[in-house]
Amino acid sequence: MEYIPTLREYCEFGPERVYLLLALARSKENEAHEGPSAIRKVVRDADDLEPAAAELDHAVSRFDATYRLYLTANARNTQQALFALRRSMDDWLEARLNGSTDVLRKFGRVDGEFTSTLQSDGCRDETNFVFDLDDATAVDADALESELRERTTIRLRRETPNGFHLVTDPFDYTGLVTDVEYELKTDGLVFVAYLDG
């Protein structure tokens, strides 16, 4: 897990700041996939990064599929997630009291619901930008990184299966003019590694 020191340096944990590591099985890489498409682990501190990645690696080893390991680019706020989950749970309870049986499965998996809520946009604790460069070379990434450094701080650079992810502090990107094609994500995931099942 050569990527762990890089993740330790990138992540800024705090009393209510966590990150999510996700193992995702993409359909274009797995034709007849039988296992879960996503498995998430909450990472509470820097010492939790390696065990969480190892748990995900072990979890996907049971399936004949290729998974990608991702990290949330933005820390998540556990207090915001708790309040959001409580509001959702009140809605589930009201629906159940009105006769709905659809919400019963949610009562049995509150931990998974919390993790899902934690990943929602409203629970991010910062707004880092992810510049996703598909079909890009290292020269393309270098050129965009150079232009971005004039406007903001580059927090992380990761090579992806199709190009690169550049994570920056937020800035006014409206004046950014470049020949490098990218997709800008304000609450994206950063590619970490492949996990083979």
Tab-separated table of C-alpha atoms in Angstrom:
chain	number	residue	atom	x	y	z
A	1	MET	CA	0.000	0.000	0.000
A	2	GLU	CA	2.503	2.539	-1.246
A	3	TYR	CA	-0.231	5.186	-1.422
A	4	ILE	CA	-0.837	5.355	2.359
A	5	PRO	CA	1.873	8.001	3.103
A	6	THR	CA	0.410	10.246	0.377
A	7	LEU	CA	-3.088	9.891	1.839
A	8	ARG	CA	-1.788	10.577	5.361
A	9	GLU	CA	-0.199	13.792	4.128
A	10	TYR	CA	-3.346	14.866	2.251
A	11	CYS	CA	-6.038	14.120	4.850
A	12	GLU	CA	-6.710	16.667	7.594
A	13	PHE	CA	-8.615	14.930	10.359
A	14	GLY	CA	-10.337	16.570	13.303
A	15	PRO	CA	-12.869	15.837	16.040
A	16	GLU	CA	-15.754	15.865	13.535
A	17	ARG	CA	-13.742	15.498	10.301
A	18	VAL	CA	-13.491	12.111	8.636
A	19	TYR	CA	-12.946	10.788	5.112
A	20	LEU	CA	-14.484	7.906	3.233
A	21	LEU	CA	-12.543	5.235	1.397
A	22	LEU	CA	-14.680	3.545	-1.235
A	23	ALA	CA	-14.206	0.381	-3.248
A	24	LEU	CA	-16.225	0.794	-6.442
A	25	ALA	CA	-16.862	-1.861	-9.091
A	26	ARG	CA	-17.545	-0.076	-12.357
A	27	SER	CA	-19.798	-1.869	-14.833
A	28	LYS	CA	-17.504	-1.117	-17.783
A	29	GLU	CA	-14.741	-3.115	-16.065
A	30	ASN	CA	-16.998	-5.909	-14.769
A	31	GLU	CA	-19.479	-7.401	-17.209
A	32	ALA	CA	-21.234	-10.001	-15.052
A	33	HIS	CA	-20.477	-8.691	-11.578
A	34	GLU	CA	-22.392	-10.410	-8.740
A	35	GLY	CA	-21.053	-8.568	-5.681
A	36	PRO	CA	-21.791	-5.096	-4.309
A	37	SER	CA	-21.004	-2.180	-6.570
A	38	ALA	CA	-19.759	-0.046	-3.662
A	39	ILE	CA	-18.257	-0.749	-0.252
A	40	ARG	CA	-17.485	2.206	2.033
A	41	LYS	CA	-15.278	2.617	5.098
A	42	VAL	CA	-15.231	5.661	7.346
A	43	VAL	CA	-11.677	6.761	8.157
A	44	ARG	CA	-11.496	8.640	11.470
A	45	ASP	CA	-7.776	9.397	11.720
A	46	ALA	CA	-4.481	8.914	9.889
A	47	ASP	CA	-3.774	5.640	11.697
A	48	ASP	CA	-7.097	4.288	10.398
A	49	LEU	CA	-6.160	4.715	6.700
A	50	GLU	CA	-4.124	1.539	6.291
A	51	PRO	CA	-6.510	-0.765	8.232
A	52	ALA	CA	-9.506	0.641	6.332
A	53	ALA	CA	-7.794	0.082	2.963
A	54	ALA	CA	-6.825	-3.445	4.040
A	55	GLU	CA	-10.423	-4.173	5.097
A	56	LEU	CA	-11.706	-3.019	1.726
A	57	ASP	CA	-9.071	-5.066	-0.070
A	58	HIS	CA	-10.115	-8.133	1.913
A	59	ALA	CA	-13.825	-7.447	1.349
A	60	VAL	CA	-13.489	-7.281	-2.428
A	61	SER	CA	-11.269	-10.389	-2.557
A	62	ARG	CA	-14.433	-12.481	-2.151
A	63	PHE	CA	-15.758	-11.323	-5.511
A	64	ASP	CA	-14.568	-12.039	-9.025
A	65	ALA	CA	-14.435	-8.374	-9.980
A	66	THR	CA	-12.114	-5.421	-10.340
A	67	TYR	CA	-12.656	-2.632	-7.856
A	68	ARG	CA	-11.226	0.861	-7.783
A	69	LEU	CA	-10.264	2.393	-4.460
A	70	TYR	CA	-11.266	6.044	-4.067
A	71	LEU	CA	-10.961	8.672	-1.327
A	72	THR	CA	-13.405	11.524	-0.836
A	73	ALA	CA	-11.631	14.704	-1.914
A	74	ASN	CA	-13.372	16.611	0.858
A	75	ALA	CA	-13.435	15.707	4.528
A	76	ARG	CA	-16.887	14.869	5.833
A	77	ASN	CA	-18.490	16.428	8.920
A	78	THR	CA	-19.886	13.756	11.249
A	79	GLN	CA	-22.054	16.190	13.214
A	80	GLN	CA	-23.783	17.426	10.047
A	81	ALA	CA	-24.270	13.810	8.967
A	82	LEU	CA	-25.777	12.863	12.329
A	83	PHE	CA	-28.349	15.656	12.159
A	84	ALA	CA	-29.170	14.804	8.531
A	85	LEU	CA	-29.608	11.131	9.441
A	86	ARG	CA	-31.853	12.032	12.397
A	87	ARG	CA	-34.090	14.063	10.049
A	88	SER	CA	-34.242	11.103	7.663
A	89	MET	CA	-35.033	8.703	10.489
A	90	ASP	CA	-37.936	10.931	11.604
A	91	ASP	CA	-39.277	10.713	8.041
A	92	TRP	CA	-38.896	6.910	8.068
A	93	LEU	CA	-40.686	6.651	11.414
A	94	GLU	CA	-43.547	8.841	10.191
A	95	ALA	CA	-43.854	6.749	7.022
A	96	ARG	CA	-43.893	3.545	9.096
A	97	LEU	CA	-46.546	4.940	11.456
A	98	ASN	CA	-48.606	5.700	8.348
A	99	GLY	CA	-48.393	2.067	7.246
A	100	SER	CA	-45.371	2.021	4.927
A	101	THR	CA	-43.311	-1.155	4.946
A	102	ASP	CA	-40.740	0.178	2.469
A	103	VAL	CA	-38.770	1.849	5.280
A	104	LEU	CA	-38.327	-1.319	7.335
A	105	ARG	CA	-35.093	-2.245	5.550
A	106	LYS	CA	-33.623	1.156	6.472
A	107	PHE	CA	-34.207	0.484	10.191
A	108	GLY	CA	-32.085	-2.640	9.898
A	109	ARG	CA	-29.138	-0.912	8.314
A	110	VAL	CA	-28.757	2.416	10.077
A	111	ASP	CA	-24.944	2.162	9.935
A	112	GLY	CA	-25.021	1.955	6.137
A	113	GLU	CA	-27.513	4.813	5.995
A	114	PHE	CA	-25.178	6.941	8.131
A	115	THR	CA	-22.239	6.232	5.832
A	116	SER	CA	-24.350	7.083	2.806
A	117	THR	CA	-25.512	10.322	4.455
A	118	LEU	CA	-21.918	11.156	5.335
A	119	GLN	CA	-21.016	10.999	1.642
A	120	SER	CA	-23.775	13.427	0.622
A	121	ASP	CA	-22.888	16.951	-0.536
A	122	GLY	CA	-24.442	18.567	2.541
A	123	CYS	CA	-22.002	16.780	4.849
A	124	ARG	CA	-18.740	17.868	3.275
A	125	ASP	CA	-16.513	19.874	5.594
A	126	GLU	CA	-14.597	21.703	2.864
A	127	THR	CA	-14.826	22.379	-0.860
A	128	ASN	CA	-11.704	21.149	-2.583
A	129	PHE	CA	-11.853	21.028	-6.367
A	130	VAL	CA	-11.055	17.884	-8.332
A	131	PHE	CA	-9.828	18.496	-11.862
A	132	ASP	CA	-10.477	15.199	-13.640
A	133	LEU	CA	-8.319	14.819	-16.752
A	134	ASP	CA	-9.465	11.872	-18.871
A	135	ASP	CA	-7.293	10.590	-21.696
A	136	ALA	CA	-4.548	12.945	-20.559
A	137	THR	CA	-0.798	12.512	-20.569
A	138	ALA	CA	1.634	13.517	-17.852
A	139	VAL	CA	2.550	16.498	-20.049
A	140	ASP	CA	-1.125	17.582	-20.050
A	141	ALA	CA	-1.310	17.224	-16.266
A	142	ASP	CA	1.935	19.189	-15.852
A	143	ALA	CA	0.599	22.005	-18.042
A	144	LEU	CA	-2.683	22.286	-16.144
A	145	GLU	CA	-0.917	21.999	-12.801
A	146	SER	CA	1.377	24.871	-13.764
A	147	GLU	CA	-1.609	27.062	-14.664
A	148	LEU	CA	-3.450	26.112	-11.481
A	149	ARG	CA	-0.431	26.928	-9.283
A	150	GLU	CA	-0.745	30.552	-10.410
A	151	ARG	CA	-4.272	30.674	-8.928
A	152	THR	CA	-4.423	28.229	-6.016
A	153	THR	CA	-2.690	25.498	-4.031
A	154	ILE	CA	-2.417	21.994	-5.462
A	155	ARG	CA	-3.286	19.620	-2.625
A	156	LEU	CA	-2.905	16.277	-4.398
A	157	ARG	CA	-2.035	14.782	-7.768
A	158	ARG	CA	-2.991	11.195	-8.556
A	159	GLU	CA	-2.632	9.234	-11.755
A	160	THR	CA	-5.879	7.491	-12.714
A	161	PRO	CA	-6.510	4.603	-15.115
A	162	ASN	CA	-7.469	7.152	-17.806
A	163	GLY	CA	-5.467	10.243	-16.881
A	164	PHE	CA	-5.011	12.303	-13.723
A	165	HIS	CA	-6.817	13.850	-10.775
A	166	LEU	CA	-5.569	17.217	-9.544
A	167	VAL	CA	-7.061	18.353	-6.229
A	168	THR	CA	-6.854	22.055	-5.390
A	169	ASP	CA	-8.045	24.502	-2.786
A	170	PRO	CA	-11.168	26.337	-3.977
A	171	PHE	CA	-10.670	29.451	-6.101
A	172	ASP	CA	-12.463	31.572	-8.717
A	173	TYR	CA	-11.976	29.335	-11.738
A	174	THR	CA	-14.032	31.457	-14.146
A	175	GLY	CA	-10.881	33.069	-15.572
A	176	LEU	CA	-9.042	29.781	-16.062
A	177	VAL	CA	-8.166	29.371	-19.744
A	178	THR	CA	-6.332	26.237	-20.795
A	179	ASP	CA	-5.973	23.912	-23.758
A	180	VAL	CA	-6.107	20.896	-21.436
A	181	GLU	CA	-9.533	19.280	-21.275
A	182	TYR	CA	-10.845	18.577	-17.793
A	183	GLU	CA	-14.011	18.063	-15.789
A	184	LEU	CA	-14.265	20.100	-12.587
A	185	LYS	CA	-15.880	18.414	-9.571
A	186	THR	CA	-16.546	20.299	-6.345
A	187	ASP	CA	-17.238	17.205	-4.243
A	188	GLY	CA	-15.548	14.417	-6.119
A	189	LEU	CA	-13.660	11.243	-5.431
A	190	VAL	CA	-9.930	10.821	-5.949
A	191	PHE	CA	-8.591	7.622	-7.495
A	192	VAL	CA	-6.183	5.796	-5.198
A	193	ALA	CA	-5.535	2.307	-6.604
A	194	TYR	CA	-7.038	-0.826	-8.097
A	195	LEU	CA	-8.272	-3.594	-5.814
A	196	ASP	CA	-8.632	-6.957	-7.556
A	197	GLY	CA	-11.212	-9.385	-6.319
